[in-house]
Short mmCIF file of C-alpha atoms in Angstrom, two decimals:
data_model
loop_
_atom_site.label_atom_id
_atom_site.label_comp_id
_atom_site.label_asym_id
_atom_site.label_seq_id
_atom_site.Cartn_x
_atom_site.Cartn_y
_atom_site.Cartn_z
CA MET A 1 -18.09 -11.95 8.86
CA LEU A 2 -17.31 -15.16 6.89
CA ARG A 3 -15.17 -14.32 3.87
CA LYS A 4 -16.61 -15.60 0.75
CA ARG A 5 -15.02 -16.34 -2.69
CA ASN A 6 -16.25 -14.57 -5.78
CA LYS A 7 -18.05 -16.48 -8.68
CA SER A 8 -18.26 -13.73 -11.33
CA PHE A 9 -19.05 -14.07 -14.98
CA ILE A 10 -15.77 -13.85 -17.05
CA TRP A 11 -14.33 -13.40 -20.61
CA PHE A 12 -10.57 -14.35 -21.63
CA ILE A 13 -8.04 -11.74 -22.18
CA PRO A 14 -4.56 -13.29 -21.80
CA PHE A 15 -1.13 -11.75 -21.13
CA LEU A 16 2.28 -12.70 -20.51
CA ILE A 17 4.07 -12.65 -17.05
CA LEU A 18 7.69 -11.66 -16.67
CA ILE A 19 10.30 -11.60 -13.93
CA PHE A 20 11.64 -8.33 -12.94
CA VAL A 21 14.03 -6.68 -10.58
CA THR A 22 13.99 -3.19 -9.45
CA LEU A 23 17.01 -1.17 -8.11
CA ALA A 24 17.32 1.58 -5.72
CA CYS A 25 19.79 4.56 -6.19
CA GLY A 26 20.22 8.16 -5.36
CA SER A 27 20.37 10.69 -2.32
CA SER A 28 18.95 10.21 1.18
CA THR A 29 15.16 9.79 1.68
CA SER A 30 14.86 13.40 3.34
CA GLU A 31 16.72 15.08 0.34
CA LYS A 32 14.40 12.94 -2.15
CA LEU A 33 11.07 14.17 -0.25
CA GLN A 34 12.33 17.81 0.07
CA ASP A 35 12.97 17.98 -3.61
CA SER A 36 9.45 16.57 -4.64
CA VAL A 37 7.76 19.31 -2.22
CA SER A 38 5.61 21.67 -4.20
CA PRO A 39 6.82 25.20 -3.21
CA ILE A 40 3.33 26.39 -1.94
CA GLU A 41 3.44 23.40 0.41
CA GLU A 42 7.01 23.73 1.96
CA SER A 43 5.59 25.45 4.99
CA GLN A 44 3.24 22.46 5.94
CA THR A 45 4.34 19.91 8.47
CA ASP A 46 3.27 16.61 9.83
CA SER A 47 -0.35 15.53 10.19
CA GLU A 48 -1.22 11.94 11.66
CA ILE A 49 -4.97 11.57 11.93
CA ASN A 50 -6.81 10.34 14.91
CA SER A 51 -10.04 8.89 13.93
CA SER A 52 -13.34 7.53 15.98
CA PHE A 53 -15.78 5.11 14.06
CA ASP A 54 -18.04 7.82 13.03
CA GLU A 55 -15.36 10.75 12.14
CA ALA A 56 -12.27 10.97 10.38
CA PRO A 57 -11.15 14.55 10.76
CA THR A 58 -8.07 15.66 8.91
CA GLU A 59 -5.85 17.98 10.83
CA THR A 60 -2.81 20.02 9.61
CA ALA A 61 -0.31 21.91 11.80
CA THR A 62 1.73 24.59 10.16
CA LYS A 63 5.25 25.86 11.38
CA GLU A 64 7.33 28.66 9.79
CA PRO A 65 9.70 27.58 7.11
CA THR A 66 13.48 27.80 7.85
CA GLU A 67 15.01 30.74 6.13
CA ALA A 68 17.68 29.87 3.67
CA PRO A 69 21.26 30.93 4.66
CA THR A 70 22.20 34.37 3.14
CA GLU A 71 26.06 33.26 2.80
CA GLU A 72 27.47 30.12 1.11
CA PRO A 73 29.11 28.31 4.00
CA THR A 74 32.88 27.10 3.43
CA GLU A 75 31.68 23.55 3.92
CA ALA A 76 28.34 21.70 3.47
CA PRO A 77 27.88 19.13 5.93
CA THR A 78 24.45 17.48 6.05
CA VAL A 79 24.78 16.45 9.61
CA THR A 80 23.88 18.72 12.15
CA PRO A 81 26.25 18.46 15.15
CA SER A 82 25.27 15.83 17.58
CA LYS A 83 25.02 18.08 20.52
CA GLU A 84 22.35 20.16 18.99
CA ILE A 85 20.24 17.09 18.24
CA GLN A 86 17.49 15.99 20.49
CA LYS A 87 16.82 12.13 20.57
CA LEU A 88 13.64 10.60 19.36
CA GLU A 89 10.93 10.60 22.11
CA LEU A 90 8.77 7.49 22.87
CA VAL A 91 5.43 9.06 23.30
CA LYS A 92 3.27 5.93 23.93
CA GLN A 93 3.33 2.16 23.75
CA GLY A 94 0.87 -0.75 24.21
CA PHE A 95 -0.07 -4.24 23.20
CA GLY A 96 -2.95 -6.42 22.42
CA GLN A 97 -3.48 -10.14 22.34
CA ASP A 98 -6.06 -12.47 20.89
CA GLY A 99 -5.33 -16.13 21.81
CA SER A 100 -2.10 -16.97 20.04
CA PHE A 101 -1.94 -13.66 18.28
CA GLY A 102 -0.26 -10.69 19.75
CA SER A 103 0.32 -7.19 18.47
CA TYR A 104 2.27 -4.19 19.52
CA ALA A 105 2.26 -0.54 18.74
CA PHE A 106 4.21 2.51 19.67
CA ILE A 107 4.31 6.28 18.80
CA LEU A 108 7.56 8.44 18.16
CA GLU A 109 8.23 12.02 17.95
CA ASN A 110 11.07 13.65 16.40
CA PRO A 111 11.37 17.00 18.51
CA ASN A 112 14.09 18.32 16.12
CA GLN A 113 12.28 20.96 13.67
CA ASN A 114 15.23 21.27 11.24
CA SER A 115 16.53 17.78 11.22
CA SER A 116 15.46 14.32 10.25
CA ILE A 117 16.64 11.06 11.89
CA ASN A 118 17.58 8.50 9.58
CA ASN A 119 18.03 4.70 9.77
CA SER A 120 16.80 4.31 13.38
CA LYS A 121 16.25 0.78 14.81
CA PHE A 122 13.78 -0.61 17.50
CA GLN A 123 13.50 -3.67 19.40
CA ILE A 124 10.58 -5.07 21.70
CA ALA A 125 10.56 -7.27 24.71
CA PHE A 126 7.39 -9.14 25.50
CA TYR A 127 7.06 -10.24 29.29
CA ASP A 128 4.64 -12.29 31.07
CA ALA A 129 3.22 -11.75 34.69
CA ASN A 130 6.59 -13.21 35.98
CA ASP A 131 8.83 -11.01 34.09
CA THR A 132 9.91 -13.63 31.69
CA ILE A 133 10.72 -12.83 28.16
CA LEU A 134 8.25 -14.56 25.89
CA THR A 135 9.58 -13.36 22.58
CA THR A 136 11.23 -10.33 21.06
CA ASP A 137 10.82 -8.43 17.58
CA SER A 138 12.74 -5.56 16.16
CA GLY A 139 12.83 -3.33 12.92
CA TYR A 140 14.16 -0.39 11.26
CA ILE A 141 12.69 3.07 10.85
CA ASP A 142 14.10 4.52 7.61
CA VAL A 143 13.35 8.19 8.37
CA VAL A 144 11.49 10.44 10.91
CA LEU A 145 11.07 13.89 9.49
CA PRO A 146 11.48 17.12 11.28
CA GLY A 147 8.78 17.62 13.98
CA GLN A 148 7.13 14.29 12.85
CA ILE A 149 5.11 12.00 14.94
CA LEU A 150 4.72 8.70 13.61
CA GLY A 151 3.33 5.34 14.71
CA ILE A 152 4.56 1.70 14.12
CA ALA A 153 2.44 -1.24 14.78
CA GLY A 154 3.47 -5.02 14.40
CA GLU A 155 1.99 -8.60 14.89
CA LEU A 156 3.42 -11.78 16.31
CA TYR A 157 2.52 -15.25 17.16
CA LEU A 158 2.61 -16.66 20.69
CA ASP A 159 3.14 -20.28 21.91
CA GLU A 160 0.10 -21.97 23.44
CA GLY A 161 -0.54 -20.74 27.06
CA GLN A 162 1.69 -17.62 26.58
CA VAL A 163 0.00 -14.48 28.03
CA ILE A 164 1.54 -10.91 27.47
CA SER A 165 1.73 -8.83 30.71
CA LYS A 166 3.90 -5.91 29.23
CA ILE A 167 6.23 -4.84 26.64
CA GLU A 168 9.25 -2.98 26.62
CA VAL A 169 10.20 -0.82 23.72
CA GLN A 170 13.83 0.53 23.12
CA ILE A 171 14.70 3.01 20.25
CA LYS A 172 18.53 3.25 18.73
CA ASP A 173 18.58 6.68 17.24
CA GLY A 174 19.85 6.68 13.59
CA ASP A 175 21.86 9.51 11.95
CA PRO A 176 20.63 13.25 12.04
CA GLU A 177 20.49 15.18 8.50
CA ASN A 178 19.63 18.94 8.11
CA ALA A 179 16.00 18.99 6.58
CA ASP A 180 13.57 21.79 6.52
CA PRO A 181 9.87 21.10 7.79
CA MET A 182 8.05 19.34 5.27
CA PRO A 183 4.64 18.00 4.76
CA THR A 184 3.80 14.11 5.59
CA PHE A 185 1.09 11.81 4.54
CA GLU A 186 -2.47 12.76 5.83
CA THR A 187 -5.21 10.04 6.44
CA SER A 188 -8.77 10.22 6.35
CA ASN A 189 -12.06 8.17 6.06
CA ILE A 190 -10.87 5.68 8.66
CA ASN A 191 -13.13 2.99 9.79
CA TYR A 192 -12.93 -0.18 11.89
CA PHE A 193 -14.75 -3.34 10.92
CA ILE A 194 -15.36 -6.42 13.10
CA GLY A 195 -15.63 -9.85 11.13
CA ASP A 196 -16.32 -13.34 12.30
CA TYR A 197 -12.73 -14.20 11.99
CA PHE A 198 -10.67 -11.08 11.42
CA SER A 199 -11.09 -7.39 12.09
CA TYR A 200 -10.18 -4.63 9.41
CA VAL A 201 -9.00 -1.02 9.59
CA THR A 202 -9.65 0.98 6.20
CA GLY A 203 -9.01 4.50 5.38
CA GLU A 204 -7.52 6.72 2.67
CA ILE A 205 -4.09 7.97 2.40
CA ASN A 206 -3.02 11.54 0.68
CA ASN A 207 0.38 11.78 -0.89
CA PRO A 208 1.52 15.40 -0.57
CA TYR A 209 4.56 15.13 -2.78
CA ASP A 210 5.27 15.54 -6.42
CA ILE A 211 6.60 12.11 -6.97
CA ASP A 212 5.18 8.38 -6.87
CA LEU A 213 6.16 6.47 -4.00
CA THR A 214 6.21 2.55 -3.71
CA ASP A 215 6.15 0.20 -0.67
CA LEU A 216 4.99 2.37 1.99
CA ARG A 217 4.66 0.57 5.31
CA VAL A 218 1.09 1.42 6.85
CA SER A 219 0.34 0.78 10.65
CA ALA A 220 -2.89 0.97 12.26
CA ILE A 221 -3.08 1.73 15.97
CA LEU A 222 -6.20 0.88 18.06
CA TYR A 223 -7.07 2.65 21.16
CA ASP A 224 -9.86 2.09 23.92
CA VAL A 225 -11.96 4.66 25.51
CA ALA A 226 -9.02 5.75 27.87
CA GLU A 227 -6.83 6.29 24.93
CA ASN A 228 -4.61 3.38 25.68
CA ILE A 229 -3.10 1.52 22.77
CA ILE A 230 -4.80 -2.04 22.96
CA GLY A 231 -3.38 -3.39 19.54
CA GLY A 232 -2.33 -2.86 15.99
CA GLY A 233 -1.56 -4.12 12.68
CA TYR A 234 0.47 -3.15 9.59
CA THR A 235 0.40 -3.97 5.86
CA TYR A 236 2.46 -2.65 2.85
CA LEU A 237 0.82 -0.24 0.17
CA ASP A 238 2.45 -1.10 -3.30
CA PHE A 239 2.31 2.45 -4.52
CA ILE A 240 0.80 5.73 -4.16
CA LEU A 241 0.71 8.41 -7.09
CA ALA A 242 1.93 12.00 -6.75
CA ASN A 243 -0.41 14.25 -5.20
CA THR A 244 -3.24 11.87 -5.00
CA SER A 245 -5.21 9.71 -2.48
CA THR A 246 -5.76 6.15 -2.40
CA GLY A 247 -7.41 3.35 -0.25
CA ILE A 248 -5.90 1.24 2.41
CA SER A 249 -7.08 -1.97 4.09
CA ILE A 250 -5.37 -3.35 7.01
CA LEU A 251 -6.41 -6.90 8.35
CA MET A 252 -5.83 -7.80 11.81
CA GLU A 253 -7.14 -9.74 14.85
CA ASP A 254 -9.77 -8.61 17.23
CA TYR A 255 -8.02 -6.83 20.25
CA GLY A 256 -11.07 -5.63 22.19
CA ASP A 257 -13.34 -2.68 22.44
CA VAL A 258 -11.92 -0.22 19.99
CA ASN A 259 -12.75 3.47 20.63
CA SER A 260 -10.61 5.31 18.00
CA ILE A 261 -7.99 4.47 15.40
CA GLU A 262 -4.88 6.06 13.95
CA ILE A 263 -3.29 5.19 10.45
CA TYR A 264 0.48 5.86 10.04
CA PRO A 265 2.04 5.60 6.74
CA ILE A 266 5.87 5.74 6.57
CA ILE A 267 8.65 5.44 4.21
CA SER A 268 9.91 1.84 4.35
CA GLY A 269 13.56 0.41 3.40
CA TRP A 270 11.75 -0.80 0.25
CA THR A 271 10.28 2.65 -0.88
CA PHE A 272 11.31 3.81 -4.17
CA PHE A 273 10.98 7.47 -5.56
CA GLU A 274 9.78 7.83 -9.30
CA SER A 275 8.53 10.78 -11.09
CA ASP A 276 7.34 11.69 -14.73
CA SER A 277 10.64 12.97 -15.63
CA GLU A 278 11.82 9.41 -16.06
CA LYS A 279 9.22 8.79 -18.92
CA PRO A 280 10.62 9.44 -22.39
CA GLU A 281 9.63 12.51 -23.89
CA ASP A 282 7.83 10.75 -27.01
CA ALA A 283 5.92 8.28 -24.68
CA ALA A 284 2.32 8.19 -23.22
CA SER A 285 1.24 6.94 -19.93
CA LEU A 286 -0.89 3.66 -19.83
CA SER A 287 -4.83 4.57 -20.31
CA LEU A 288 -7.64 3.16 -18.30
CA THR A 289 -10.28 2.70 -20.83
CA LYS A 290 -13.16 0.85 -18.89
CA PHE A 291 -13.73 -0.68 -15.59
CA GLY A 292 -16.58 -2.19 -13.61
CA LEU A 293 -17.81 -4.63 -11.00
CA GLY A 294 -20.15 -7.19 -10.21
CA ASN A 295 -21.78 -8.34 -6.92
CA ASP A 296 -23.45 -11.83 -6.12
CA ALA A 297 -24.03 -13.86 -3.09
CA TYR A 298 -20.42 -14.95 -2.80
CA GLY A 299 -18.50 -11.59 -3.06
CA THR A 300 -17.65 -9.12 -5.70
CA GLY A 301 -15.63 -9.42 -9.07
CA TYR A 302 -14.01 -6.46 -10.94
CA GLY A 303 -12.62 -6.04 -14.41
CA PHE A 304 -10.71 -3.22 -16.30
CA LEU A 305 -9.26 -2.57 -19.66
CA VAL A 306 -5.86 -1.14 -20.00
CA GLU A 307 -4.37 0.32 -23.13
CA ASN A 308 -0.65 0.96 -24.14
CA PRO A 309 -1.21 3.75 -26.66
CA ASN A 310 2.71 3.79 -27.66
CA SER A 311 3.59 2.20 -30.99
CA ASN A 312 7.32 2.12 -30.02
CA TYR A 313 7.47 1.28 -26.24
CA THR A 314 6.53 -1.77 -24.28
CA LEU A 315 5.72 -1.19 -20.65
CA GLU A 316 7.00 -3.53 -17.98
CA GLU A 317 6.53 -3.90 -14.25
CA SER A 318 3.36 -1.56 -14.21
CA GLN A 319 0.98 -1.72 -11.19
CA TYR A 320 -2.63 -1.16 -10.24
CA HIS A 321 -4.48 -0.56 -7.17
CA VAL A 322 -8.25 -0.97 -6.80
CA THR A 323 -10.18 0.35 -3.88
CA GLY A 324 -13.94 -0.63 -3.24
CA TYR A 325 -16.21 1.63 -1.90
CA SER A 326 -19.58 1.66 -0.30
CA ALA A 327 -22.69 3.90 -1.15
CA ASP A 328 -21.87 6.29 1.64
CA GLY A 329 -18.11 6.66 0.53
CA SER A 330 -16.38 4.33 3.00
CA VAL A 331 -13.50 2.12 1.99
CA LEU A 332 -14.43 -1.57 2.16
CA CYS A 333 -11.73 -3.50 0.63
CA THR A 334 -8.64 -2.95 -1.80
CA ASP A 335 -6.71 -5.10 -4.11
CA GLU A 336 -3.46 -4.38 -5.95
CA GLY A 337 -1.14 -6.31 -8.47
CA TYR A 338 1.20 -6.09 -11.43
CA ILE A 339 0.80 -5.71 -15.08
CA ASN A 340 4.22 -7.20 -15.99
CA SER A 341 4.29 -6.53 -19.74
CA ILE A 342 2.13 -4.66 -22.12
CA PHE A 343 3.21 -4.43 -25.61
CA PRO A 344 2.84 -1.59 -27.93
CA ASN A 345 -0.80 -0.79 -29.16
CA GLN A 346 -2.06 -3.53 -26.84
CA MET A 347 -5.21 -3.62 -24.87
CA LEU A 348 -5.16 -6.10 -21.75
CA GLY A 349 -8.04 -6.97 -19.67
CA ILE A 350 -7.37 -7.53 -15.72
CA GLY A 351 -10.10 -9.17 -13.55
CA GLY A 352 -10.12 -9.97 -9.97
CA ASP A 353 -12.08 -10.49 -6.54
CA LEU A 354 -12.82 -8.13 -3.64
CA TYR A 355 -13.61 -9.24 -0.32
CA PRO A 356 -15.38 -6.33 1.61
CA ALA A 357 -14.53 -5.82 5.18
CA SER A 358 -18.04 -5.88 6.36
CA ASP A 359 -21.73 -6.89 5.16
CA ALA A 360 -22.13 -3.73 3.24
CA VAL A 361 -22.63 -3.96 -0.65
CA LEU A 362 -19.65 -2.40 -2.71
CA ASP A 363 -21.08 0.42 -4.74
CA TYR A 364 -18.37 1.45 -6.83
CA ILE A 365 -14.61 0.87 -7.22
CA GLU A 366 -11.65 3.37 -8.13
CA ILE A 367 -8.70 2.18 -10.26
CA GLN A 368 -5.06 3.81 -10.14
CA ILE A 369 -2.46 2.79 -12.60
CA ARG A 370 1.44 3.31 -12.19
CA ASP A 371 3.49 3.09 -15.22
CA GLY A 372 6.30 0.84 -15.11
CA LYS A 373 9.51 0.99 -17.30
CA PHE A 374 9.17 2.22 -20.89
CA VAL A 375 11.33 -0.37 -23.08
CA GLU A 376 11.77 0.51 -26.62
CA SER A 377 9.94 -2.13 -28.96
CA GLU A 378 8.38 -2.85 -32.02
CA ILE A 379 5.00 -4.12 -32.55
CA VAL A 380 4.78 -7.81 -31.69
CA PRO A 381 1.88 -10.41 -31.99
CA PHE A 382 -0.45 -10.89 -28.99
CA PHE A 383 -1.90 -13.96 -27.53
CA THR A 384 -5.36 -14.50 -28.38
CA ALA A 385 -8.34 -16.70 -27.13
CA GLU A 386 -10.81 -18.74 -28.89
CA ASN A 387 -13.97 -20.41 -28.09
CA ALA A 388 -14.61 -18.74 -24.79
CA GLN A 389 -17.76 -20.19 -23.22
CA PHE A 390 -19.27 -19.56 -19.78
CA ILE A 391 -20.53 -22.67 -17.85
CA ASN A 392 -23.00 -21.86 -15.31
CA ASP A 393 -22.98 -23.54 -11.65
CA ALA A 394 -24.53 -23.01 -8.57
CA TYR A 395 -21.20 -23.10 -6.66
CA PHE A 396 -18.31 -23.09 -9.14
CA PRO A 397 -19.34 -21.37 -12.52
CA LYS A 398 -16.37 -20.75 -14.86
CA VAL A 399 -15.11 -19.94 -18.20
CA THR A 400 -13.40 -22.44 -20.58
CA GLY A 401 -11.59 -21.74 -23.77
CA THR A 402 -8.40 -22.05 -26.12
CA ILE A 403 -5.49 -19.80 -25.55
CA VAL A 404 -3.38 -19.33 -29.00
CA ASN A 405 0.27 -18.74 -28.75
CA PRO A 406 1.62 -16.84 -31.76
CA TYR A 407 5.26 -17.48 -31.07
CA THR A 408 7.69 -20.11 -32.24
CA SER A 409 8.98 -20.80 -28.44
CA ASP A 410 7.15 -22.64 -25.82
CA ILE A 411 5.54 -20.15 -23.19
CA SER A 412 5.23 -21.10 -19.51
CA ASP A 413 3.32 -19.51 -16.38
CA LEU A 414 0.84 -17.41 -18.31
CA ILE A 415 -1.49 -15.46 -16.45
CA VAL A 416 -5.25 -15.63 -18.25
CA ASN A 417 -7.56 -12.97 -17.18
CA ALA A 418 -11.19 -12.90 -18.01
CA ILE A 419 -13.71 -10.06 -17.97
CA ALA A 420 -17.46 -10.29 -18.04
CA TYR A 421 -19.97 -7.90 -19.91
CA ASN A 422 -23.88 -7.41 -19.69
CA GLU A 423 -25.76 -6.88 -22.73
CA ALA A 424 -25.12 -3.19 -22.59
CA GLY A 425 -21.18 -3.60 -22.88
CA ASP A 426 -20.77 -2.86 -19.17
CA ILE A 427 -18.11 -4.78 -17.26
CA ILE A 428 -19.86 -6.71 -14.57
CA GLY A 429 -17.02 -8.71 -13.24
CA GLY A 430 -13.75 -10.54 -13.87
CA GLY A 431 -11.31 -13.22 -12.69
CA TYR A 432 -8.08 -14.97 -13.67
CA THR A 433 -6.16 -18.07 -13.63
CA TYR A 434 -2.65 -19.50 -14.46
CA ILE A 435 -1.69 -21.69 -17.53
CA ASP A 436 1.43 -24.04 -16.66
CA PHE A 437 2.79 -23.88 -20.44
#
């Protein structure tokens, strides 16, 4: 399918973009996840979902929870003696190639039921038919939880004429750490769409923890009818809220006749852990007040309104995630971004484009908002827009207008969002642009 650009009706709502930095801190990944498991869920274990085109079953294995020690030990080591630890097992590996694009994927299992393996490494060599190494790749595996099975996929470019004949995957185990069995991410609603230029894997991911997570690395692994790995791809999910599900879309090349797909979300080295406890007691979360979408011959535009109900806090570095669905509930596309600053009592409009992974028409969207940092602030004046006009055009319709700066300083790199409404006041699309100064 040829990907098209959206040309949606729009209305100005400007806001300021700020530079931000986030710092990591705290204990190990295993400890953070264990601390955020609901008590009724602590007996659940890993669930990685294998899906065909028509079905996306959710399967959950269960194991008995480890009993807590009855006596307080004289020492409290976090690492189990190495002689009791089994190495990570490489269950399966494979590759795919589409011209100058190649991909790899492999499945790992942690056979230890009471230990996680942290900070492991992998490296991969790609060979041609003459056993000549074409290229290599490597990476880190932040954590493999007790009993967990996970998959990792990656992509690479090849020189003209190079043909992959086989790959070799090597794993260097990281540090073992005592950890009880715990739930991991479940996936569902998995679909595979073939386009004219790219293919897409879409699905939904469920976060079983009582904590928001950011920057998950999400791999999609493709199998043929004989269950051989024939390719894969990956992306990063900006965030997933505590105890909720969200959509994911992974773009990749066409690696052949796909019979089934698996999606594996994993904690990455960029992941941060955040909870409601970090919100001030007198603060309220951002409120999603209205949203909508509009389809035309070129694609889909969406828009939504978000409000900061606090009179004494600015929220910085907030994020949003948009999932687009077909009428039958299949995930067709996603989009995500930042709300870099929203002032006390301010209402902002955010507009953007969605590009469905198939010719199916988007029927509805879901929008999720993650609060950023609460910064004490007084009410300040907002940017405003004047003389907004819609200029119709068969190919490049647009909105023009004037942005008013209420401050005594020059402002650069301003994002201007535009939201479109019909006569009934429903949002029917949106878009955005930048102003240099």
